[in-house]
Tab-separated table of C-alpha atoms in Angstrom:
chain	number	residue	atom	x	y	z
W	1	MET	CA	10.225	36.915	3.253
W	2	PRO	CA	7.487	34.592	1.835
W	3	ARG	CA	6.469	31.644	3.959
W	4	ALA	CA	6.811	28.095	2.688
W	5	PRO	CA	3.392	26.658	1.753
W	6	PHE	CA	3.748	23.769	4.216
W	7	PRO	CA	6.228	24.787	6.911
W	8	GLY	CA	5.532	21.603	8.893
W	9	LEU	CA	6.141	19.229	5.974
W	10	TRP	CA	9.322	17.719	7.441
W	11	LEU	CA	8.091	17.338	11.020
W	12	ALA	CA	7.169	13.696	10.385
W	13	PRO	CA	8.184	11.245	7.626
W	14	HIS	CA	4.626	10.387	6.666
W	15	ARG	CA	3.949	13.944	5.535
W	16	PRO	CA	6.249	14.156	2.484
W	17	LEU	CA	6.070	10.433	1.679
W	18	PHE	CA	2.270	10.107	1.837
W	19	LEU	CA	2.033	13.322	-0.188
W	20	LEU	CA	4.331	11.857	-2.868
W	21	ALA	CA	2.403	8.574	-2.870
W	22	GLY	CA	-0.867	10.424	-3.441
W	23	LEU	CA	0.616	12.667	-6.128
W	24	TRP	CA	2.078	9.679	-7.950
W	25	ALA	CA	-1.196	7.769	-7.737
W	26	LEU	CA	-2.872	10.777	-9.359
W	27	LEU	CA	-0.192	11.397	-12.008
W	28	VAL	CA	0.704	7.932	-13.292
W	29	PRO	CA	-2.649	6.955	-14.926
W	30	THR	CA	-2.654	10.131	-17.049
W	31	VAL	CA	-0.657	8.183	-19.666
W	32	TRP	CA	-3.836	6.283	-20.569
W	33	LEU	CA	-5.632	9.545	-21.336
W	34	LEU	CA	-2.929	11.044	-23.595
W	35	PRO	CA	-3.002	10.740	-27.405
W	36	GLN	CA	-1.141	7.664	-28.630
W	37	GLY	CA	2.600	8.285	-28.966
W	38	LEU	CA	2.611	11.203	-26.543
W	39	GLY	CA	4.341	10.633	-23.216
W	40	PRO	CA	6.108	7.507	-21.913
W	41	GLU	CA	5.217	3.991	-22.974
W	42	PRO	CA	1.929	3.569	-21.063
W	43	LEU	CA	2.117	-0.038	-19.880
W	44	ALA	CA	5.707	0.037	-18.598
W	45	TRP	CA	5.290	3.459	-16.950
W	46	HIS	CA	1.945	2.563	-15.384
W	47	ARG	CA	3.146	-0.783	-14.033
W	48	HIS	CA	6.537	0.348	-12.748
W	49	GLU	CA	5.590	3.685	-11.214
W	50	LEU	CA	2.439	2.581	-9.427
W	51	LEU	CA	4.313	-0.326	-7.867
W	52	PHE	CA	7.655	1.257	-7.026
W	53	GLY	CA	6.803	4.976	-7.038
W	54	MET	CA	3.433	5.145	-5.314
W	55	GLY	CA	3.888	1.872	-3.435
W	56	GLY	CA	7.415	2.692	-2.329
W	57	ALA	CA	6.516	6.120	-0.930
W	58	ALA	CA	3.483	4.778	0.950
W	59	LEU	CA	5.482	1.854	2.372
W	60	GLY	CA	8.259	4.139	3.599
W	61	GLY	CA	5.826	6.617	5.128
W	62	TYR	CA	4.064	3.896	7.104
W	63	LEU	CA	7.180	2.052	8.327
W	64	LEU	CA	9.026	5.227	9.369
W	65	THR	CA	5.924	6.458	11.211
W	66	ALA	CA	5.568	3.152	13.062
W	67	LEU	CA	9.283	2.874	13.902
W	68	PRO	CA	9.324	4.889	17.192
W	69	ALA	CA	6.476	2.752	18.568
W	70	TRP	CA	8.428	-0.411	17.751
W	71	THR	CA	11.674	0.721	19.358
W	72	GLY	CA	10.519	3.113	22.080
W	73	GLY	CA	13.181	5.480	20.770
W	74	ARG	CA	13.385	8.868	19.159
W	75	ARG	CA	11.424	9.900	16.094
W	76	VAL	CA	12.951	9.917	12.631
W	77	ALA	CA	14.998	13.049	12.007
W	78	ALA	CA	13.989	15.396	9.197
W	79	ALA	CA	17.410	14.947	7.578
W	80	VAL	CA	16.849	11.177	7.301
W	81	THR	CA	13.424	11.713	5.761
W	82	ALA	CA	14.848	14.253	3.290
W	83	ALA	CA	17.635	11.863	2.262
W	84	LEU	CA	15.149	9.052	1.639
W	85	VAL	CA	12.856	11.367	-0.327
W	86	ALA	CA	15.863	12.372	-2.459
W	87	LEU	CA	16.627	8.693	-3.194
W	88	TRP	CA	12.976	8.110	-4.093
W	89	LEU	CA	13.129	11.016	-6.536
W	90	VAL	CA	16.362	9.629	-8.048
W	91	GLY	CA	14.537	6.376	-8.727
W	92	ARG	CA	11.676	8.182	-10.440
W	93	LEU	CA	14.039	10.297	-12.555
W	94	THR	CA	16.179	7.313	-13.533
W	95	PHE	CA	13.191	5.392	-14.834
W	96	ALA	CA	11.732	8.452	-16.588
W	97	ILE	CA	14.904	9.004	-18.618
W	98	GLY	CA	15.140	5.336	-19.514
W	99	GLY	CA	17.993	4.369	-17.201
W	100	THR	CA	18.823	0.700	-17.800
W	101	GLY	CA	21.509	-1.764	-16.873
W	102	PRO	CA	22.994	-2.422	-13.432
W	103	LEU	CA	23.386	1.275	-12.576
W	104	GLY	CA	19.774	2.045	-13.484
W	105	SER	CA	18.510	-0.908	-11.428
W	106	LEU	CA	20.664	0.113	-8.474
W	107	ALA	CA	19.409	3.712	-8.666
W	108	GLY	CA	15.839	2.423	-8.637
W	109	ALA	CA	16.531	0.143	-5.680
W	110	ALA	CA	18.623	2.608	-3.628
W	111	TYR	CA	15.608	4.072	-1.813
W	112	PHE	CA	14.363	0.643	-0.721
W	113	LEU	CA	17.824	-0.556	0.318
W	114	ALA	CA	18.481	2.595	2.357
W	115	LEU	CA	15.041	2.387	3.968
W	116	ALA	CA	15.582	-1.251	4.978
W	117	GLY	CA	19.075	-0.454	6.272
W	118	PHE	CA	17.878	2.437	8.435
W	119	LEU	CA	14.891	0.546	9.835
W	120	SER	CA	16.835	-2.630	10.602
W	121	ALA	CA	19.650	-0.683	12.291
W	122	ARG	CA	17.204	1.082	14.611
W	123	VAL	CA	15.251	-2.106	15.336
W	124	THR	CA	18.433	-4.093	16.025
W	125	ARG	CA	19.762	-1.383	18.337
W	126	ALA	CA	16.498	-1.516	20.299
W	127	ARG	CA	16.574	-5.343	20.309
W	128	ALA	CA	13.021	-5.348	18.958
W	129	TRP	CA	13.607	-8.661	17.220
W	130	GLY	CA	9.944	-9.274	16.444
W	131	ARG	CA	9.983	-6.238	14.157
W	132	ILE	CA	12.890	-7.426	12.024
W	133	PRO	CA	10.617	-8.873	9.272
W	134	LEU	CA	8.862	-5.507	8.941
W	135	ALA	CA	12.159	-3.607	8.994
W	136	LEU	CA	13.500	-5.779	6.177
W	137	ALA	CA	10.244	-5.628	4.177
W	138	PRO	CA	11.563	-2.898	1.797
W	139	LEU	CA	14.162	-5.388	0.546
W	140	VAL	CA	11.307	-7.113	-1.296
W	141	PRO	CA	10.633	-4.266	-3.792
W	142	GLY	CA	14.353	-3.454	-3.768
W	143	TRP	CA	15.168	-6.943	-4.983
W	144	ALA	CA	12.341	-6.754	-7.528
W	145	GLN	CA	13.980	-3.633	-8.975
W	146	ILE	CA	17.485	-5.112	-9.130
W	147	ASP	CA	16.340	-8.394	-10.648
W	148	ASP	CA	14.048	-6.604	-13.147
W	149	LEU	CA	11.200	-9.000	-12.460
W	150	SER	CA	8.139	-9.367	-14.661
W	151	GLY	CA	5.066	-7.300	-13.874
W	152	GLU	CA	3.253	-10.383	-12.609
W	153	THR	CA	6.047	-11.370	-10.207
W	154	ALA	CA	6.572	-7.784	-9.001
W	155	ALA	CA	2.845	-7.465	-8.272
W	156	LEU	CA	2.926	-10.691	-6.257
W	157	PHE	CA	5.923	-9.359	-4.335
W	158	PHE	CA	3.740	-6.446	-3.282
W	159	ALA	CA	0.955	-8.885	-2.353
W	160	LEU	CA	3.524	-10.498	-0.064
W	161	LEU	CA	4.225	-7.093	1.476
W	162	ILE	CA	0.527	-6.367	1.968
W	163	GLY	CA	0.109	-9.703	3.710
W	164	LEU	CA	3.063	-8.999	6.002
W	165	VAL	CA	2.623	-5.283	6.746
W	166	GLY	CA	-1.079	-4.672	6.106
W	167	GLY	CA	-2.279	-7.716	8.023
W	168	ARG	CA	-0.372	-6.718	11.150
W	169	ALA	CA	-1.630	-3.147	10.850
W	170	ILE	CA	-5.295	-4.161	10.626
W	171	ALA	CA	-4.999	-6.537	13.587
W	172	ALA	CA	-3.239	-3.854	15.666
W	173	PHE	CA	-5.693	-1.063	14.820
W	174	THR	CA	-8.652	-3.373	15.508
W	175	ARG	CA	-7.163	-4.529	18.803
W	176	HIS	CA	-6.662	-0.924	19.928
W	177	TRP	CA	-10.217	-0.010	18.988
W	178	LEU	CA	-11.778	-2.967	20.789
W	179	ALA	CA	-9.678	-2.298	23.900
W	180	GLY	CA	-12.071	0.571	24.617
W	181	SER	CA	-15.219	-1.484	23.989
W	182	PRO	CA	-16.379	-3.325	27.151
W	183	GLY	CA	-17.295	-6.940	26.473
W	184	ALA	CA	-15.754	-6.998	23.007
W	185	PRO	CA	-13.987	-10.254	22.082
W	186	ALA	CA	-10.210	-10.382	21.759
W	187	VAL	CA	-8.636	-9.992	18.335
W	188	SER	CA	-6.710	-13.030	17.129
W	189	ASP	CA	-4.304	-13.389	14.219
W	190	PRO	CA	-2.681	-16.840	14.475
W	191	PRO	CA	0.956	-16.681	13.325
W	192	TRP	CA	0.653	-20.093	11.691
W	193	LEU	CA	-2.184	-18.871	9.475
W	194	ALA	CA	-0.526	-15.591	8.511
W	195	GLY	CA	2.820	-17.330	8.006
W	196	GLY	CA	1.223	-20.150	6.035
W	197	ALA	CA	-0.438	-17.697	3.665
W	198	LEU	CA	2.871	-15.915	3.062
W	199	LEU	CA	4.816	-19.169	2.625
W	200	THR	CA	2.242	-20.518	0.178
W	201	LEU	CA	2.426	-17.281	-1.820
W	202	ALA	CA	6.229	-17.455	-1.874
W	203	LEU	CA	6.055	-21.054	-3.141
W	204	ALA	CA	3.598	-19.978	-5.844
W	205	MET	CA	5.994	-17.255	-6.960
W	206	ALA	CA	8.832	-19.796	-7.076
W	207	ALA	CA	6.645	-22.083	-9.197
W	208	LEU	CA	6.011	-19.237	-11.636
W	209	GLN	CA	9.755	-18.600	-11.888
W	210	VAL	CA	10.314	-22.184	-13.059
W	211	ASP	CA	7.325	-21.987	-15.427
W	212	ALA	CA	5.009	-24.305	-13.484
W	213	PRO	CA	1.632	-22.536	-13.686
W	214	ARG	CA	-0.309	-25.699	-12.869
W	215	LEU	CA	1.408	-25.737	-9.476
W	216	ALA	CA	1.359	-21.968	-8.979
W	217	GLY	CA	-2.393	-21.700	-9.580
W	218	PRO	CA	-3.582	-23.864	-6.672
W	219	LEU	CA	-0.926	-22.360	-4.386
W	220	LEU	CA	-2.124	-18.821	-5.138
W	221	ILE	CA	-5.717	-19.854	-4.510
W	222	ALA	CA	-4.720	-21.516	-1.217
W	223	SER	CA	-2.821	-18.396	-0.141
W	224	GLY	CA	-5.842	-16.233	-0.902
W	225	LEU	CA	-8.160	-18.488	1.090
W	226	MET	CA	-5.787	-18.428	4.060
W	227	GLN	CA	-5.659	-14.628	3.954
W	228	LEU	CA	-9.452	-14.611	3.920
W	229	ALA	CA	-9.497	-17.003	6.886
W	230	ARG	CA	-7.586	-14.450	8.990
W	231	MET	CA	-10.470	-11.987	8.849
W	232	PRO	CA	-12.940	-13.547	11.344
W	233	GLY	CA	-10.256	-13.295	14.029
W	234	TRP	CA	-10.134	-9.538	13.367
W	235	ARG	CA	-13.784	-9.259	14.482
W	236	ASN	CA	-15.072	-7.723	11.261
W	237	GLY	CA	-18.562	-7.203	12.648
W	238	TYR	CA	-17.249	-4.687	15.160
W	239	ALA	CA	-15.430	-2.747	12.439
W	240	VAL	CA	-18.821	-1.702	11.006
W	241	ARG	CA	-19.253	0.539	14.051
W	242	TYR	CA	-16.069	2.466	13.269
W	243	PRO	CA	-15.808	3.712	9.643
W	244	ALA	CA	-12.080	4.503	9.854
W	245	LEU	CA	-11.454	0.856	10.723
W	246	LEU	CA	-14.049	-0.444	8.290
W	247	LEU	CA	-12.091	1.031	5.372
W	248	LEU	CA	-9.113	-1.168	6.277
W	249	HIS	CA	-11.214	-4.316	6.520
W	250	LEU	CA	-12.882	-3.593	3.164
W	251	ALA	CA	-9.528	-2.867	1.525
W	252	TRP	CA	-8.138	-6.181	2.784
W	253	LEU	CA	-10.856	-8.140	0.949
W	254	TRP	CA	-9.118	-7.329	-2.328
W	255	LEU	CA	-6.027	-9.317	-1.313
W	256	PRO	CA	-7.674	-12.762	-0.994
W	257	LEU	CA	-9.850	-12.016	-4.016
W	258	GLY	CA	-6.832	-10.932	-6.055
W	259	LEU	CA	-4.785	-13.992	-5.099
W	260	VAL	CA	-7.663	-16.355	-5.931
W	261	LEU	CA	-8.151	-14.652	-9.302
W	262	ALA	CA	-4.391	-14.704	-9.952
W	263	GLY	CA	-4.398	-18.427	-9.201
W	264	ALA	CA	-7.372	-19.028	-11.487
W	265	ALA	CA	-5.590	-17.114	-14.268
W	266	GLN	CA	-2.806	-19.718	-14.195
W	267	LEU	CA	-5.312	-22.420	-15.157
W	268	PRO	CA	-6.315	-22.219	-18.865
W	269	GLU	CA	-9.775	-23.672	-18.250
W	270	ALA	CA	-10.641	-20.636	-16.106
W	271	GLY	CA	-10.436	-18.354	-19.151
W	272	LEU	CA	-9.196	-15.403	-17.099
W	273	GLY	CA	-6.380	-13.117	-18.242
W	274	PRO	CA	-3.505	-12.639	-15.769
W	275	ALA	CA	-3.531	-8.847	-16.238
W	276	THR	CA	-7.156	-8.642	-15.126
W	277	ALA	CA	-6.507	-10.831	-12.092
W	278	LEU	CA	-3.408	-8.932	-11.031
W	279	HIS	CA	-5.240	-5.606	-11.130
W	280	ALA	CA	-7.309	-6.930	-8.226
W	281	VAL	CA	-3.999	-7.180	-6.342
W	282	THR	CA	-2.420	-3.912	-7.500
W	283	MET	CA	-5.300	-1.460	-7.896
W	284	GLY	CA	-7.551	-3.333	-5.484
W	285	ALA	CA	-5.501	-4.570	-2.541
W	286	MET	CA	-2.485	-2.310	-2.877
W	287	GLY	CA	-4.318	0.888	-3.848
W	288	SER	CA	-7.176	0.446	-1.383
W	289	MET	CA	-4.953	-0.557	1.534
W	290	MET	CA	-2.589	2.360	1.002
W	291	LEU	CA	-5.469	4.815	0.742
W	292	ALA	CA	-7.161	3.423	3.871
W	293	ILE	CA	-3.958	3.686	5.922
W	294	MET	CA	-2.751	7.041	4.579
W	295	ALA	CA	-6.211	8.563	5.015
W	296	ARG	CA	-5.933	7.961	8.770
W	297	ALA	CA	-3.257	10.664	8.923
W	298	ALA	CA	-5.753	13.128	7.433
W	299	MET	CA	-8.753	12.252	9.607
W	300	VAL	CA	-10.091	14.584	12.280
W	301	ARG	CA	-9.898	13.230	15.838
W	302	GLN	CA	-12.986	12.997	18.012
W	303	GLY	CA	-11.917	11.630	21.384
W	304	THR	CA	-10.518	8.166	20.702
W	305	ARG	CA	-12.032	7.994	17.216
W	306	LEU	CA	-10.888	9.105	13.792
W	307	ARG	CA	-13.685	10.607	11.704
W	308	VAL	CA	-13.967	9.729	8.015
W	309	SER	CA	-14.924	12.939	6.215
W	310	PRO	CA	-17.366	12.833	3.278
W	311	VAL	CA	-14.440	13.702	0.979
W	312	LEU	CA	-12.367	10.729	2.161
W	313	GLY	CA	-15.399	8.449	1.985
W	314	LEU	CA	-16.004	9.485	-1.609
W	315	ALA	CA	-12.309	9.066	-2.429
W	316	PHE	CA	-12.342	5.480	-1.160
W	317	THR	CA	-15.575	4.715	-3.030
W	318	LEU	CA	-14.176	6.035	-6.324
W	319	VAL	CA	-11.035	3.927	-5.999
W	320	GLN	CA	-13.238	0.842	-5.505
W	321	LEU	CA	-15.263	1.754	-8.590
W	322	SER	CA	-12.074	2.210	-10.601
W	323	VAL	CA	-10.960	-1.328	-9.712
W	324	LEU	CA	-14.340	-2.774	-10.674
W	325	ALA	CA	-14.243	-0.950	-14.024
W	326	ARG	CA	-10.753	-2.303	-14.725
W	327	LEU	CA	-11.774	-5.861	-13.841
W	328	LEU	CA	-14.811	-5.654	-16.122
W	329	MET	CA	-12.413	-5.104	-19.026
W	330	GLY	CA	-11.422	-8.769	-18.712
W	331	TRP	CA	-14.944	-10.154	-19.102
W	332	GLY	CA	-17.424	-10.057	-21.946
W	333	GLY	CA	-17.015	-8.666	-25.417
W	334	ALA	CA	-17.456	-4.979	-24.614
W	335	ASP	CA	-15.042	-2.382	-25.978
W	336	PRO	CA	-12.368	-2.041	-23.259
W	337	ALA	CA	-11.380	1.554	-24.170
W	338	PRO	CA	-14.333	3.290	-22.409
W	339	LEU	CA	-13.885	1.107	-19.331
W	340	LEU	CA	-10.186	1.967	-19.236
W	341	ARG	CA	-10.991	5.690	-19.301
W	342	ILE	CA	-13.638	5.261	-16.599
W	343	ALA	CA	-11.199	3.322	-14.431
W	344	ALA	CA	-8.455	5.919	-14.898
W	345	LEU	CA	-10.733	8.901	-14.238
W	346	ALA	CA	-12.363	7.320	-11.162
W	347	TRP	CA	-8.939	6.393	-9.766
W	348	MET	CA	-7.466	9.832	-10.405
W	349	THR	CA	-10.497	11.644	-8.975
W	350	GLY	CA	-10.380	9.483	-5.858
W	351	TRP	CA	-6.717	10.265	-5.261
W	352	ALA	CA	-7.239	13.958	-6.017
W	353	LEU	CA	-9.894	14.016	-3.287
W	354	PHE	CA	-7.489	12.300	-0.894
W	355	LEU	CA	-4.842	14.942	-1.596
W	356	TRP	CA	-7.381	17.716	-1.047
W	357	ASP	CA	-8.257	16.312	2.379
W	358	PHE	CA	-4.649	15.456	3.209
W	359	ARG	CA	-3.511	19.068	2.780
W	360	HIS	CA	-4.689	19.789	6.347
W	361	ALA	CA	-2.327	17.095	7.661
W	362	LEU	CA	0.711	18.906	6.232
W	363	ARG	CA	0.463	21.914	8.525
W	364	GLY	CA	1.116	22.604	12.183
W	365	PRO	CA	2.068	20.203	14.982
W	366	VAL	CA	1.878	16.493	14.277
W	367	PRO	CA	-0.933	14.730	16.205
W	368	ARG	CA	0.451	11.701	18.038
W	369	PRO	CA	-0.054	8.855	17.426
W	370	VAL	CA	-0.216	9.649	13.725
W	371	LEU	CA	-2.380	6.805	12.451
W	372	SER	CA	-4.693	6.287	15.420
W	373	ALA	CA	-6.550	8.397	17.954
W	374	HIS	CA	-6.219	5.690	20.597
W	375	SER	CA	-3.830	6.566	23.400
W	376	ARG	CA	-2.374	3.065	23.405
W	377	ALA	CA	-1.707	2.969	19.628
């Protein structure tokens, strides 16, 4: 009887979900390379599926992997992972066939609602109250699906998620790394600063909903500056010594930059298109952060360190180049078509390289902890 290609695929939730996130990141931009009129409508497909398809799979993989550490309980059963993967696939199929109306929105949101329900039930049972915001985080994209929000608002919802989930992850990974470095300063991440950045972003999104761009612009800029102000407390200088950690710190830079650009785009005198600014949030912050975190599951362990392979390093570099190419489309009078193709090809090649390296992480026993080599992670 033939063996399955990846017999260990269902041993941990990050395996199928990170695989789907990488595959979707590779597949979705192909619409920009197809002849006009062939395939789905490029803008809607690109915007929706990178946010909710790629982003949703990566978010679920990370939260389900972190769950046992939050609760001190058992790991996620393969049947639960399979059910969530099935709901994710239903969402992709529903959008692909043009499912609209309340039933189509609910089908798209079902994965996020089920994910939030499972996480919050486990966290509540363990009385891990401090993890409730993270457990409920999938409700953010779930609501965005049900309410059929604009691309700009949906992208800012994901910026909110990055600020909530990604910021905590970087602080935790940095803290664990510095715990083994004698004389290293303590990592700080003041709740008032992190909370203030998220609250300011939420107020900016509310201002956009009532068509008040003059108010939303400064709020977005303030949120971005507060997210930037969190970084010194994460001891960025020490991250240079550890490439696996450095990728996370570099990826984070796109969030404050994206929010500042998004704020500037709300002010006509800035002369910046909102689509260009928001790509710094979606391709830059979202894409880079997801790649930096998911790549940790593929890295080889050397003692208490994770080693960034040349393939993963090149993958991360290409994704950064793809974002820069896309942002350049918003400046100057150059023909945007070549830059769009460069951005798409660099992005796709970067994610193809990630998938090539990630194939090793789909086989055999699951190294624990999944996303860190530190025994206290």
